[in-house]
Amino acid sequence: MASASEDTRDRVWSRVFSFAINTTETHQPSSTPPVSESREAHLAILLVSKYFNRLALPYLYEYPKLVGRSAALMAAQLLKRPELGSFIKILSMRHVATDIHLHLISSAMNLREFRGIESDHLSPEHFKALGLAAGSCLQRLSFNFSRGDVSVSLFARFTELRELIVSPSTANFIPDTASNIVLSKLHTLHVGPVYQDTSFIHAFSVIQLPALRTLRIEFYTVNADAIIEFFNAHGSALTHLSIKFSYELLSNLKLFDVCPGLVEVEFPESVSYSDSAPLTRETLTCATPHKSLVKVVMFSDMIADPDDLDPAMFPALREIQIQACKWPTTEREISKSDWVPLAEAWLKQGIRLTDSDGQHWVPRVKRARGR
């Protein structure tokens, strides 16, 4: 490329190094990084020339592997060369409680994703440092909060946040300036589990979330006021919902009335604290027809009687997926199966019952005609 411009050479070699080092994913930053070559092999690339070093160095630091003593070594390196912190795009930490980790967080001023949901609990001090360093560019954030008081004003710095995964159950959230906070790009929120302390739910009921479309929440408390407050504030914008809750809560939550735009709703396993069916006729009733709901996902059969769901109230509903469903394969199994009559009952209402793979039941008569 002797005749190519410097800009062209830089772009071509940078692309080559992005594949050669490949410490993280460019297009899917939230997925598990691919297995890459050893760090020694990556360092060898940097030692070829000053030109290679300049172009390849950002990819080496893009997603540092902080295991064992590597966190301390990385922090020491950043003390000597603070500019290297600007190359860090993803931080994944299993330990976040020390000054070393505080320094690493504070140095990552161009961070796009912080993965800490499986780590020790994040203190308000570390969370504040994260916002100061990377709040204007962080897009995906997952962590556990530590015990203590957390000012909701700390969230105001995360102006580019698209996805938030948080376990808030041990912290007390103080909504001091919550009404002034607008997380304008937050599209996906995962919350849970929430037990007796519902301060996070209350605080985020006041925060403005105009882009919120997907919510996954685990809510295990009889405090219906908090969850109703949240859905009254944000339910109208939701298109996808996954919710675990106690049975006693359902009669107080008119889910389909406060979430008129839902396209898909999921009720995962272990949602009931009683022997009664958690999805009753009252739960499945709405004041006016719900015209958006296309699919309902359940772990087990939570609708005791298909007649409890009026298809006229859900004119767009086409599929009920039950993950525990297993279709029979022999005549003997068919005669004993509880899924077959249930599937045929739903089919009469124009709704397909599908298993975990999305396969629906085909009645035997139709199969014979198809042959």
CSV table of C-alpha atoms in Angstrom, one decimal:
chain,number,residue,atom,x,y,z
A,1,MET,CA,0.0,0.0,0.0
A,2,ALA,CA,2.9,2.3,-0.6
A,3,SER,CA,0.9,4.4,-3.0
A,4,ALA,CA,-2.1,4.6,-0.7
A,5,SER,CA,-2.8,7.6,1.5
A,6,GLU,CA,-2.0,7.5,5.2
A,7,ASP,CA,-5.6,7.6,6.1
A,8,THR,CA,-6.4,4.6,3.9
A,9,ARG,CA,-3.4,2.6,5.3
A,10,ASP,CA,-4.6,3.4,8.8
A,11,ARG,CA,-8.1,2.3,8.1
A,12,VAL,CA,-7.1,-1.0,6.4
A,13,TRP,CA,-4.5,-2.0,9.1
A,14,SER,CA,-6.9,-1.0,11.9
A,15,ARG,CA,-9.5,-3.3,10.4
A,16,VAL,CA,-6.9,-6.1,10.2
A,17,PHE,CA,-5.9,-5.6,13.8
A,18,SER,CA,-9.6,-5.6,14.9
A,19,PHE,CA,-9.8,-9.2,13.7
A,20,ALA,CA,-6.3,-10.3,14.7
A,21,ILE,CA,-6.6,-9.2,18.3
A,22,ASN,CA,-10.4,-9.7,18.6
A,23,THR,CA,-10.7,-9.3,22.4
A,24,THR,CA,-14.3,-8.2,22.1
A,25,GLU,CA,-17.2,-8.2,19.7
A,26,THR,CA,-17.8,-5.1,17.6
A,27,HIS,CA,-21.4,-5.8,16.6
A,28,GLN,CA,-22.8,-7.6,19.6
A,29,PRO,CA,-21.2,-6.1,22.8
A,30,SER,CA,-23.7,-7.7,25.1
A,31,SER,CA,-22.8,-11.3,24.1
A,32,THR,CA,-20.0,-13.5,25.4
A,33,PRO,CA,-16.7,-12.6,23.8
A,34,PRO,CA,-15.2,-15.2,21.5
A,35,VAL,CA,-12.2,-17.2,22.4
A,36,SER,CA,-9.2,-15.3,21.2
A,37,GLU,CA,-5.5,-15.9,21.0
A,38,SER,CA,-3.2,-15.5,24.0
A,39,ARG,CA,-2.2,-12.1,25.2
A,40,GLU,CA,1.4,-12.9,24.3
A,41,ALA,CA,0.4,-13.3,20.7
A,42,HIS,CA,-1.4,-10.0,20.8
A,43,LEU,CA,1.7,-8.3,22.3
A,44,ALA,CA,3.8,-9.7,19.5
A,45,ILE,CA,1.8,-7.7,17.0
A,46,LEU,CA,2.5,-4.5,19.0
A,47,LEU,CA,6.2,-5.2,18.9
A,48,VAL,CA,6.5,-5.5,15.1
A,49,SER,CA,6.8,-1.7,14.7
A,50,LYS,CA,5.8,1.6,16.1
A,51,TYR,CA,3.2,1.9,13.4
A,52,PHE,CA,1.7,-1.5,14.4
A,53,ASN,CA,1.9,-0.5,18.0
A,54,ARG,CA,0.0,2.7,17.5
A,55,LEU,CA,-2.9,1.2,15.5
A,56,ALA,CA,-3.2,-2.1,17.4
A,57,LEU,CA,-2.9,-0.8,21.0
A,58,PRO,CA,-6.5,0.4,21.2
A,59,TYR,CA,-7.8,-3.1,20.4
A,60,LEU,CA,-5.6,-4.7,23.1
A,61,TYR,CA,-7.2,-2.5,25.8
A,62,GLU,CA,-10.8,-2.5,24.4
A,63,TYR,CA,-11.9,-5.4,26.6
A,64,PRO,CA,-9.3,-6.1,29.3
A,65,LYS,CA,-9.6,-9.5,31.0
A,66,LEU,CA,-9.5,-8.7,34.7
A,67,VAL,CA,-8.8,-12.0,36.4
A,68,GLY,CA,-6.4,-12.7,39.2
A,69,ARG,CA,-3.7,-10.1,39.5
A,70,SER,CA,-4.5,-8.6,36.1
A,71,ALA,CA,-6.7,-5.8,37.7
A,72,ALA,CA,-3.8,-4.6,39.8
A,73,LEU,CA,-1.4,-4.8,36.8
A,74,MET,CA,-3.9,-2.9,34.6
A,75,ALA,CA,-4.4,-0.2,37.3
A,76,ALA,CA,-0.6,0.2,37.6
A,77,GLN,CA,-0.3,0.6,33.8
A,78,LEU,CA,-3.0,3.2,33.7
A,79,LEU,CA,-1.2,5.2,36.5
A,80,LYS,CA,1.8,5.4,34.2
A,81,ARG,CA,-0.1,6.0,31.0
A,82,PRO,CA,-3.6,7.4,31.8
A,83,GLU,CA,-4.3,7.8,28.1
A,84,LEU,CA,-4.7,4.1,27.8
A,85,GLY,CA,-8.0,4.3,29.7
A,86,SER,CA,-9.7,5.9,26.7
A,87,PHE,CA,-9.3,2.7,24.8
A,88,ILE,CA,-11.4,0.6,27.2
A,89,LYS,CA,-14.9,-0.1,25.8
A,90,ILE,CA,-16.1,-2.9,28.0
A,91,LEU,CA,-15.3,-3.6,31.7
A,92,SER,CA,-16.4,-6.9,33.3
A,93,MET,CA,-15.6,-7.2,37.0
A,94,ARG,CA,-16.3,-9.9,39.5
A,95,HIS,CA,-14.8,-7.7,42.3
A,96,VAL,CA,-15.6,-4.0,42.5
A,97,ALA,CA,-14.9,-3.1,46.2
A,98,THR,CA,-11.3,-1.9,46.2
A,99,ASP,CA,-9.4,1.3,45.3
A,100,ILE,CA,-7.9,-0.6,42.4
A,101,HIS,CA,-11.3,-1.2,40.8
A,102,LEU,CA,-12.3,2.4,41.6
A,103,HIS,CA,-9.2,3.6,39.6
A,104,LEU,CA,-10.0,1.3,36.7
A,105,ILE,CA,-13.6,2.6,36.6
A,106,SER,CA,-12.5,6.2,36.8
A,107,SER,CA,-10.0,5.7,34.0
A,108,ALA,CA,-12.5,4.3,31.4
A,109,MET,CA,-13.8,7.6,30.0
A,110,ASN,CA,-15.0,6.0,26.7
A,111,LEU,CA,-16.7,3.0,28.3
A,112,ARG,CA,-19.6,1.5,26.3
A,113,GLU,CA,-20.6,-1.3,28.6
A,114,PHE,CA,-20.1,-2.2,32.3
A,115,ARG,CA,-20.7,-5.8,33.3
A,116,GLY,CA,-21.1,-6.3,37.0
A,117,ILE,CA,-24.3,-8.2,37.6
A,118,GLU,CA,-22.4,-11.3,38.7
A,119,SER,CA,-19.9,-9.3,40.8
A,120,ASP,CA,-19.8,-8.1,44.3
A,121,HIS,CA,-22.2,-5.3,45.1
A,122,LEU,CA,-21.3,-2.0,43.6
A,123,SER,CA,-21.0,0.8,46.2
A,124,PRO,CA,-22.5,4.3,45.6
A,125,GLU,CA,-18.9,5.6,45.5
A,126,HIS,CA,-18.0,3.3,42.6
A,127,PHE,CA,-21.3,4.0,40.9
A,128,LYS,CA,-20.7,7.7,41.1
A,129,ALA,CA,-17.2,7.3,39.6
A,130,LEU,CA,-18.7,5.3,36.8
A,131,GLY,CA,-21.1,8.1,36.0
A,132,LEU,CA,-18.4,10.8,36.2
A,133,ALA,CA,-16.0,8.9,33.9
A,134,ALA,CA,-18.4,7.3,31.3
A,135,GLY,CA,-21.9,8.5,31.9
A,136,SER,CA,-22.0,10.4,28.6
A,137,CYS,CA,-21.1,7.3,26.5
A,138,LEU,CA,-22.1,4.2,28.5
A,139,GLN,CA,-24.8,2.3,26.7
A,140,ARG,CA,-25.2,-0.9,28.7
A,141,LEU,CA,-25.0,-1.3,32.4
A,142,SER,CA,-25.5,-4.3,34.7
A,143,PHE,CA,-24.6,-4.6,38.4
A,144,ASN,CA,-25.8,-5.3,41.9
A,145,PHE,CA,-26.1,-2.5,44.4
A,146,SER,CA,-24.5,-2.7,47.8
A,147,ARG,CA,-26.4,-1.9,51.0
A,148,GLY,CA,-26.9,1.7,52.0
A,149,ASP,CA,-28.5,4.9,50.7
A,150,VAL,CA,-28.2,5.6,47.0
A,151,SER,CA,-29.2,9.0,45.6
A,152,VAL,CA,-31.2,8.6,42.4
A,153,SER,CA,-29.5,11.8,41.1
A,154,LEU,CA,-26.5,9.5,40.3
A,155,PHE,CA,-28.5,8.1,37.3
A,156,ALA,CA,-28.7,11.6,35.8
A,157,ARG,CA,-25.2,11.3,34.3
A,158,PHE,CA,-26.1,8.2,32.2
A,159,THR,CA,-27.5,10.1,29.2
A,160,GLU,CA,-26.6,7.5,26.6
A,161,LEU,CA,-27.9,4.5,28.5
A,162,ARG,CA,-29.8,2.0,26.4
A,163,GLU,CA,-30.0,-1.1,28.6
A,164,LEU,CA,-30.0,-1.3,32.4
A,165,ILE,CA,-29.8,-4.6,34.4
A,166,VAL,CA,-29.9,-4.0,38.1
A,167,SER,CA,-30.5,-5.9,41.3
A,168,PRO,CA,-31.5,-3.2,43.8
A,169,SER,CA,-32.9,-5.3,46.7
A,170,THR,CA,-30.2,-4.4,49.3
A,171,ALA,CA,-30.1,-0.6,48.7
A,172,ASN,CA,-32.4,2.2,49.7
A,173,PHE,CA,-33.0,4.6,46.8
A,174,ILE,CA,-33.6,8.3,47.6
A,175,PRO,CA,-35.6,10.0,44.9
A,176,ASP,CA,-34.1,13.5,45.7
A,177,THR,CA,-34.1,14.8,42.1
A,178,ALA,CA,-35.8,11.9,40.3
A,179,SER,CA,-38.5,14.0,38.7
A,180,ASN,CA,-35.8,16.1,36.9
A,181,ILE,CA,-34.0,13.0,35.5
A,182,VAL,CA,-34.7,12.0,31.9
A,183,LEU,CA,-33.1,8.8,30.7
A,184,SER,CA,-34.1,9.6,27.1
A,185,LYS,CA,-32.5,6.5,25.4
A,186,LEU,CA,-33.2,3.8,27.9
A,187,HIS,CA,-34.9,1.1,25.9
A,188,THR,CA,-34.6,-2.0,28.1
A,189,LEU,CA,-34.8,-2.3,31.8
A,190,HIS,CA,-34.3,-5.5,33.9
A,191,VAL,CA,-35.1,-5.2,37.6
A,192,GLY,CA,-35.0,-7.9,40.2
A,193,PRO,CA,-35.6,-9.4,42.4
A,194,VAL,CA,-37.6,-6.8,44.5
A,195,TYR,CA,-38.8,-7.9,47.9
A,196,GLN,CA,-39.9,-5.7,50.7
A,197,ASP,CA,-37.8,-2.6,49.7
A,198,THR,CA,-39.5,-1.0,46.7
A,199,SER,CA,-37.6,2.3,46.8
A,200,PHE,CA,-36.0,1.6,43.4
A,201,ILE,CA,-39.4,1.0,41.8
A,202,HIS,CA,-40.8,4.2,43.4
A,203,ALA,CA,-37.8,6.2,42.2
A,204,PHE,CA,-38.0,5.0,38.7
A,205,SER,CA,-41.7,5.7,38.6
A,206,VAL,CA,-40.7,9.4,38.9
A,207,ILE,CA,-37.8,9.3,36.4
A,208,GLN,CA,-38.8,10.0,32.8
A,209,LEU,CA,-38.2,7.0,30.5
A,210,PRO,CA,-39.6,8.1,27.1
A,211,ALA,CA,-37.8,5.3,25.1
A,212,LEU,CA,-38.6,2.4,27.4
A,213,ARG,CA,-40.1,-0.5,25.5
A,214,THR,CA,-38.8,-3.7,27.2
A,215,LEU,CA,-39.2,-4.5,30.9
A,216,ARG,CA,-38.2,-7.6,32.7
A,217,ILE,CA,-39.1,-7.5,36.4
A,218,GLU,CA,-39.2,-9.9,39.4
A,219,PHE,CA,-41.5,-8.5,42.0
A,220,TYR,CA,-42.1,-10.5,45.2
A,221,THR,CA,-44.1,-8.4,47.6
A,222,VAL,CA,-47.7,-7.6,48.5
A,223,ASN,CA,-46.9,-3.9,48.2
A,224,ALA,CA,-49.1,-3.5,45.1
A,225,ASP,CA,-48.9,0.3,45.3
A,226,ALA,CA,-45.3,0.5,44.1
A,227,ILE,CA,-45.7,-1.8,41.1
A,228,ILE,CA,-49.0,-0.1,40.1
A,229,GLU,CA,-47.3,3.3,40.4
A,230,PHE,CA,-44.5,2.1,38.0
A,231,PHE,CA,-46.9,0.7,35.4
A,232,ASN,CA,-49.1,3.8,35.5
A,233,ALA,CA,-46.0,5.8,34.8
A,234,HIS,CA,-44.4,3.7,32.1
A,235,GLY,CA,-46.8,0.9,31.1
A,236,SER,CA,-48.3,2.7,28.1
A,237,ALA,CA,-44.9,2.7,26.3
A,238,LEU,CA,-44.1,-1.0,26.8
A,239,THR,CA,-44.2,-3.4,23.9
A,240,HIS,CA,-42.4,-6.4,25.6
A,241,LEU,CA,-42.9,-7.5,29.2
A,242,SER,CA,-41.6,-10.4,31.3
A,243,ILE,CA,-42.9,-10.3,34.9
A,244,LYS,CA,-42.6,-12.6,37.9
A,245,PHE,CA,-44.8,-11.6,40.8
A,246,SER,CA,-46.8,-13.0,43.8
A,247,TYR,CA,-50.3,-14.3,43.2
A,248,GLU,CA,-51.8,-11.8,45.7
A,249,LEU,CA,-50.7,-8.9,43.6
A,250,LEU,CA,-52.5,-9.8,40.4
A,251,SER,CA,-56.0,-8.7,41.4
A,252,ASN,CA,-54.7,-5.2,42.0
A,253,LEU,CA,-52.9,-4.9,38.7
A,254,LYS,CA,-55.0,-4.4,35.5
A,255,LEU,CA,-52.0,-5.3,33.4
A,256,PHE,CA,-53.6,-5.1,30.0
A,257,ASP,CA,-55.3,-1.8,30.7
A,258,VAL,CA,-52.2,0.0,31.8
A,259,CYS,CA,-50.1,-1.6,29.0
A,260,PRO,CA,-52.2,-1.1,25.9
A,261,GLY,CA,-49.2,-1.4,23.5
A,262,LEU,CA,-47.9,-4.8,24.6
A,263,VAL,CA,-47.0,-7.0,21.7
A,264,GLU,CA,-45.6,-9.9,23.8
A,265,VAL,CA,-45.9,-10.7,27.5
A,266,GLU,CA,-44.0,-13.5,29.4
A,267,PHE,CA,-44.9,-15.1,32.7
A,268,PRO,CA,-41.8,-17.1,33.6
A,269,GLU,CA,-41.7,-20.0,36.1
A,270,SER,CA,-42.2,-19.7,39.9
A,271,VAL,CA,-44.6,-16.8,39.7
A,272,SER,CA,-47.2,-18.0,42.1
A,273,TYR,CA,-47.1,-18.3,45.9
A,274,SER,CA,-50.4,-20.2,46.1
A,275,ASP,CA,-52.0,-23.3,44.6
A,276,SER,CA,-54.5,-21.2,42.6
A,277,ALA,CA,-54.1,-20.4,38.9
A,278,PRO,CA,-52.3,-17.1,38.8
A,279,LEU,CA,-53.9,-15.9,35.6
A,280,THR,CA,-57.6,-15.7,36.3
A,281,ARG,CA,-60.6,-14.4,34.3
A,282,GLU,CA,-60.2,-11.1,36.3
A,283,THR,CA,-56.6,-10.8,35.4
A,284,LEU,CA,-57.2,-11.5,31.7
A,285,THR,CA,-60.0,-8.9,31.5
A,286,CYS,CA,-59.5,-5.4,30.1
A,287,ALA,CA,-61.9,-2.4,29.9
A,288,THR,CA,-61.5,-2.2,26.1
A,289,PRO,CA,-60.2,-4.6,23.5
A,290,HIS,CA,-56.4,-5.0,23.6
A,291,LYS,CA,-55.4,-4.6,20.0
A,292,SER,CA,-51.7,-5.1,20.2
A,293,LEU,CA,-51.0,-8.4,22.0
A,294,VAL,CA,-49.8,-11.1,19.6
A,295,LYS,CA,-48.1,-13.6,21.9
A,296,VAL,CA,-48.2,-14.8,25.5
A,297,VAL,CA,-45.3,-16.9,26.9
A,298,MET,CA,-45.7,-19.0,30.0
A,299,PHE,CA,-43.5,-21.6,31.7
A,300,SER,CA,-46.5,-23.8,32.5
A,301,ASP,CA,-50.2,-23.7,31.9
A,302,MET,CA,-51.2,-20.8,34.0
A,303,ILE,CA,-54.7,-20.3,32.4
A,304,ALA,CA,-56.9,-23.0,34.0
A,305,ASP,CA,-59.8,-22.6,31.5
A,306,PRO,CA,-59.4,-21.3,28.0
A,307,ASP,CA,-62.8,-19.7,28.4
A,308,ASP,CA,-61.2,-17.3,30.9
A,309,LEU,CA,-59.6,-15.5,28.0
A,310,ASP,CA,-62.1,-13.8,25.7
A,311,PRO,CA,-60.5,-13.8,22.2
A,312,ALA,CA,-62.7,-10.8,21.3
A,313,MET,CA,-60.8,-8.8,23.9
A,314,PHE,CA,-57.5,-9.8,22.3
A,315,PRO,CA,-58.2,-9.7,18.6
A,316,ALA,CA,-54.5,-9.7,17.6
A,317,LEU,CA,-53.5,-12.7,19.8
A,318,ARG,CA,-52.2,-15.6,17.7
A,319,GLU,CA,-49.9,-17.6,19.9
A,320,ILE,CA,-49.7,-18.9,23.5
A,321,GLN,CA,-46.3,-20.5,24.1
A,322,ILE,CA,-45.9,-22.9,27.1
A,323,GLN,CA,-42.3,-23.8,27.7
A,324,ALA,CA,-43.1,-26.9,29.7
A,325,CYS,CA,-45.3,-28.2,26.9
A,326,LYS,CA,-44.1,-31.5,25.2
A,327,TRP,CA,-46.1,-32.8,22.3
A,328,PRO,CA,-46.8,-36.6,22.3
A,329,THR,CA,-45.4,-38.7,19.5
A,330,THR,CA,-47.4,-41.9,19.8
A,331,GLU,CA,-51.2,-42.7,19.8
A,332,ARG,CA,-50.9,-43.9,23.4
A,333,GLU,CA,-49.2,-40.6,24.5
A,334,ILE,CA,-51.8,-38.6,22.6
A,335,SER,CA,-54.7,-40.3,24.4
A,336,LYS,CA,-53.1,-39.4,27.8
A,337,SER,CA,-51.8,-35.9,26.9
A,338,ASP,CA,-53.3,-32.9,28.6
A,339,TRP,CA,-51.7,-30.6,26.0
A,340,VAL,CA,-53.6,-31.9,23.0
A,341,PRO,CA,-57.1,-31.1,24.1
A,342,LEU,CA,-55.8,-27.7,25.4
A,343,ALA,CA,-54.2,-27.0,22.0
A,344,GLU,CA,-57.4,-27.9,20.1
A,345,ALA,CA,-59.5,-25.7,22.4
A,346,TRP,CA,-57.2,-22.8,21.8
A,347,LEU,CA,-57.1,-23.5,18.1
A,348,LYS,CA,-60.9,-23.1,17.9
A,349,GLN,CA,-60.4,-19.6,19.0
A,350,GLY,CA,-57.8,-18.9,16.4
A,351,ILE,CA,-54.8,-19.2,18.8
A,352,ARG,CA,-52.0,-21.6,18.4
A,353,LEU,CA,-50.5,-23.4,21.5
A,354,THR,CA,-46.8,-23.9,20.9
A,355,ASP,CA,-44.0,-25.6,22.8
A,356,SER,CA,-40.6,-24.2,23.8
A,357,ASP,CA,-39.4,-24.6,20.3
A,358,GLY,CA,-42.3,-22.7,18.8
A,359,GLN,CA,-43.9,-25.9,17.3
A,360,HIS,CA,-47.7,-26.0,17.4
A,361,TRP,CA,-49.9,-29.1,17.5
A,362,VAL,CA,-51.4,-30.4,14.3
A,363,PRO,CA,-54.6,-32.3,14.7
A,364,ARG,CA,-54.5,-35.9,13.5
A,365,VAL,CA,-57.3,-35.5,11.0
A,366,LYS,CA,-55.4,-32.6,9.3
A,367,ARG,CA,-52.3,-34.7,9.2
A,368,ALA,CA,-54.1,-37.5,7.4
A,369,ARG,CA,-55.5,-35.2,4.8
A,370,GLY,CA,-52.0,-33.7,4.2
A,371,ARG,CA,-50.7,-37.1,3.3
